[in-house]
PDB file of C-alpha atoms in Angstrom:
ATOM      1  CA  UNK A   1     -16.294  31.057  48.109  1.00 50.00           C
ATOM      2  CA  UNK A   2     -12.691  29.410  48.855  1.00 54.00           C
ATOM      3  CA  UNK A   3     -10.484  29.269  46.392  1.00 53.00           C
ATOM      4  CA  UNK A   4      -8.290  25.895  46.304  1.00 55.00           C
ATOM      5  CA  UNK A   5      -4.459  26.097  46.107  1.00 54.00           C
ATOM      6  CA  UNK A   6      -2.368  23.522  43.853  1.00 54.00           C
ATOM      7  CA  UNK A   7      -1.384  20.559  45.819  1.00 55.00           C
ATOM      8  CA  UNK A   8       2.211  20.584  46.680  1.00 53.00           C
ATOM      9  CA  UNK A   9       2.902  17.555  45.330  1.00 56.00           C
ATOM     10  CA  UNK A  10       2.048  18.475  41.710  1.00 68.00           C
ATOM     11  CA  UNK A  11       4.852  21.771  42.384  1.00 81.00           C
ATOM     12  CA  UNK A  12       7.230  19.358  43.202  1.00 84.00           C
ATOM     13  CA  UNK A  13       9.839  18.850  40.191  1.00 81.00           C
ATOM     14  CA  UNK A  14       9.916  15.090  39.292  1.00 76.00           C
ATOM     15  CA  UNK A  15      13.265  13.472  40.243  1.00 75.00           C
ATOM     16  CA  UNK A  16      16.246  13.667  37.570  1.00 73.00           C
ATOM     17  CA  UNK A  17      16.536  11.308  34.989  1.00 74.00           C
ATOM     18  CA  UNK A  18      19.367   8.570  35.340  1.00 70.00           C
ATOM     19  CA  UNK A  19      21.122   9.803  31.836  1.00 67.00           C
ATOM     20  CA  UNK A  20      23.683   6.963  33.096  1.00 69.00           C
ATOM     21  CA  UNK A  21      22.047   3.465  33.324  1.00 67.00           C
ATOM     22  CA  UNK A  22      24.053   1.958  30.570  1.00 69.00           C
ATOM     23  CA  UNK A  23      27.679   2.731  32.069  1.00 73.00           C
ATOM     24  CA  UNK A  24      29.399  -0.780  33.338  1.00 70.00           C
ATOM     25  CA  UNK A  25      30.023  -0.568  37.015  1.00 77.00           C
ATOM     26  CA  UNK A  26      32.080  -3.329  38.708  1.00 76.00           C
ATOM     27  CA  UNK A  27      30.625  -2.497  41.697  1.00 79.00           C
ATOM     28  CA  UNK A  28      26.973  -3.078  40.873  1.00 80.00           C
ATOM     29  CA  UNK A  29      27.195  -5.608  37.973  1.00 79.00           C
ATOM     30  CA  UNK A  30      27.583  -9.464  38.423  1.00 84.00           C
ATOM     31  CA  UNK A  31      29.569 -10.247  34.997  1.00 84.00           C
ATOM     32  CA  UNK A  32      33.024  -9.043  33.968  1.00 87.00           C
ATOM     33  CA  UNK A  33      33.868  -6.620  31.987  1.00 87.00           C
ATOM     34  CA  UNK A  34      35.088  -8.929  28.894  1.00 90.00           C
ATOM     35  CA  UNK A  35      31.444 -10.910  29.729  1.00 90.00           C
ATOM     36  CA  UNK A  36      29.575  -7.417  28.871  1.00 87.00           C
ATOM     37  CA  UNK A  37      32.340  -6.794  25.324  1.00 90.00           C
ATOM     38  CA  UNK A  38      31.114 -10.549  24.151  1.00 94.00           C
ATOM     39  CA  UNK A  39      27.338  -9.899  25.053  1.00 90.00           C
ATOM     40  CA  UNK A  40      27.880  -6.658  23.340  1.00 91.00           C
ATOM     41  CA  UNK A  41      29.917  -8.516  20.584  1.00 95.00           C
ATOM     42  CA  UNK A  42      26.955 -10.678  20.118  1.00 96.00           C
ATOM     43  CA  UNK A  43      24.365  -8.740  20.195  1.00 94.00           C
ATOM     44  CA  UNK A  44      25.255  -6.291  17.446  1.00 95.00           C
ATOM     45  CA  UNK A  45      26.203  -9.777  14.805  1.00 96.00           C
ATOM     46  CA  UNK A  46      23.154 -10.610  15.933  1.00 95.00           C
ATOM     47  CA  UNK A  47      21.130  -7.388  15.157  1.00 93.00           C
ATOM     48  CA  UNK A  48      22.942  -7.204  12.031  1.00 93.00           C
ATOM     49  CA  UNK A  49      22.364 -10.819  10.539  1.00 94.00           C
ATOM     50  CA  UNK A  50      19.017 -10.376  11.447  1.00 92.00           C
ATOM     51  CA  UNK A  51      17.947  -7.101  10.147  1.00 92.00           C
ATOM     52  CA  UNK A  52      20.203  -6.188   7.122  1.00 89.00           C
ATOM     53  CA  UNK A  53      18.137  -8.329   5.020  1.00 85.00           C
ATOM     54  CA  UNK A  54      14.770  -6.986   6.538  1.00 87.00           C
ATOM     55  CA  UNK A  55      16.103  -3.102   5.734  1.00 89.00           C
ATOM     56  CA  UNK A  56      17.529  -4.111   2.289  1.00 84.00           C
ATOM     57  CA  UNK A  57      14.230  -5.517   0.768  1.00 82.00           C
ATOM     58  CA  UNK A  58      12.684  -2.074   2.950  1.00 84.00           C
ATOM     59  CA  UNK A  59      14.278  -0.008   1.313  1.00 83.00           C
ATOM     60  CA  UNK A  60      14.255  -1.698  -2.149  1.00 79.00           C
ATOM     61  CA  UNK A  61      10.798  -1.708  -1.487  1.00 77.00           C
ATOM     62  CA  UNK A  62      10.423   1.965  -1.213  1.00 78.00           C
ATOM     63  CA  UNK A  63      12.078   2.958  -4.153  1.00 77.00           C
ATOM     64  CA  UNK A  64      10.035   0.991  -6.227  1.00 70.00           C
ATOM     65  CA  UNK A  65       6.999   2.351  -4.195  1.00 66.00           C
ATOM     66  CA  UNK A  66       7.881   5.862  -4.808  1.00 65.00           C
ATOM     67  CA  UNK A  67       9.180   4.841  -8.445  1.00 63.00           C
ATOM     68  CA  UNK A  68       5.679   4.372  -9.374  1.00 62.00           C
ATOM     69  CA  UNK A  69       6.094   0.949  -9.776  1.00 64.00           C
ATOM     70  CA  UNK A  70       3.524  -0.501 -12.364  1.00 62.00           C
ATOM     71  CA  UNK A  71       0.313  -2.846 -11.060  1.00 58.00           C
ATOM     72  CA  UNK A  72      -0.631  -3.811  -7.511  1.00 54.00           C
ATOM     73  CA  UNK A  73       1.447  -6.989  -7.681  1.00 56.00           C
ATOM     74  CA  UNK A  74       4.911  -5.060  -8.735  1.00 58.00           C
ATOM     75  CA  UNK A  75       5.025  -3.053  -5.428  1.00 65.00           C
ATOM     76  CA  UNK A  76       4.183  -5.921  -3.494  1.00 71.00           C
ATOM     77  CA  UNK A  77       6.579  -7.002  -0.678  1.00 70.00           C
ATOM     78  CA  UNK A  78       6.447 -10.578  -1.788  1.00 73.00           C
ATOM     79  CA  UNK A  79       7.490  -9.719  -4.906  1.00 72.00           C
ATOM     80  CA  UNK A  80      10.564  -7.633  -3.905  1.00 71.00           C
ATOM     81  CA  UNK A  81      11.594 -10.893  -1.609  1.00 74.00           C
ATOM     82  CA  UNK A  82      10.956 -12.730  -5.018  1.00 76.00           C
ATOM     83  CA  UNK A  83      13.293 -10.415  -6.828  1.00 74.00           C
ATOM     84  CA  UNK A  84      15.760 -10.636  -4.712  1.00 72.00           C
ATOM     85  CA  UNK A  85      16.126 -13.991  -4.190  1.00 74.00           C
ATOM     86  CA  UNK A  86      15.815 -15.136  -7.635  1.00 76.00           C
ATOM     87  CA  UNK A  87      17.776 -12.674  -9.594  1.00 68.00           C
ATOM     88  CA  UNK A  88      20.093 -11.165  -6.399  1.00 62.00           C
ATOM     89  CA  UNK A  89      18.558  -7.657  -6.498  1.00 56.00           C
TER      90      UNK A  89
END
């Protein structure tokens, strides 16, 4: 009976993680520096404007959710999105 041995490959350690791949390099990147501070810029307006509504009516959501809201229709999503935009909240 032979006994088989682990390949070596599976003992070999897999190759460190690049921990930085979001640093701006000069060297490596085609766009200034003030190009990557607006994309940045924009990106986060954007990501705000965008998803502060979606995470307000979430949350609202929730509470009434865990409130113990009364009826089906009262815990609907629709009818948080209702809520706020007829009465503001």
């Amino acid at each position: 009976m032979t006994s088989s041995s682990p390949s070596s490959s599976s003992l070999t350690p897999p190759p460190p993680e690049d921990l930085e791949w979001e640093e701006w390099d000069a060297a490596t990147s085609p766009l200034s520096f003030a190009h990557h501070c607006l994309a940045g810029s924009f990106a986060g307006v954007v990501e705000h404007t965008l998803l502060y509504p979606l995470d307000t009516v979430k949350t609202c959501w929730q509470s009434q959710v865990l409130g113990g809201c009364s009826g089906v229709e009262a815990c609907a999503i629709n009818e948080t999105v209702k809520k706020f935009s007829v009465g503001g909240g």
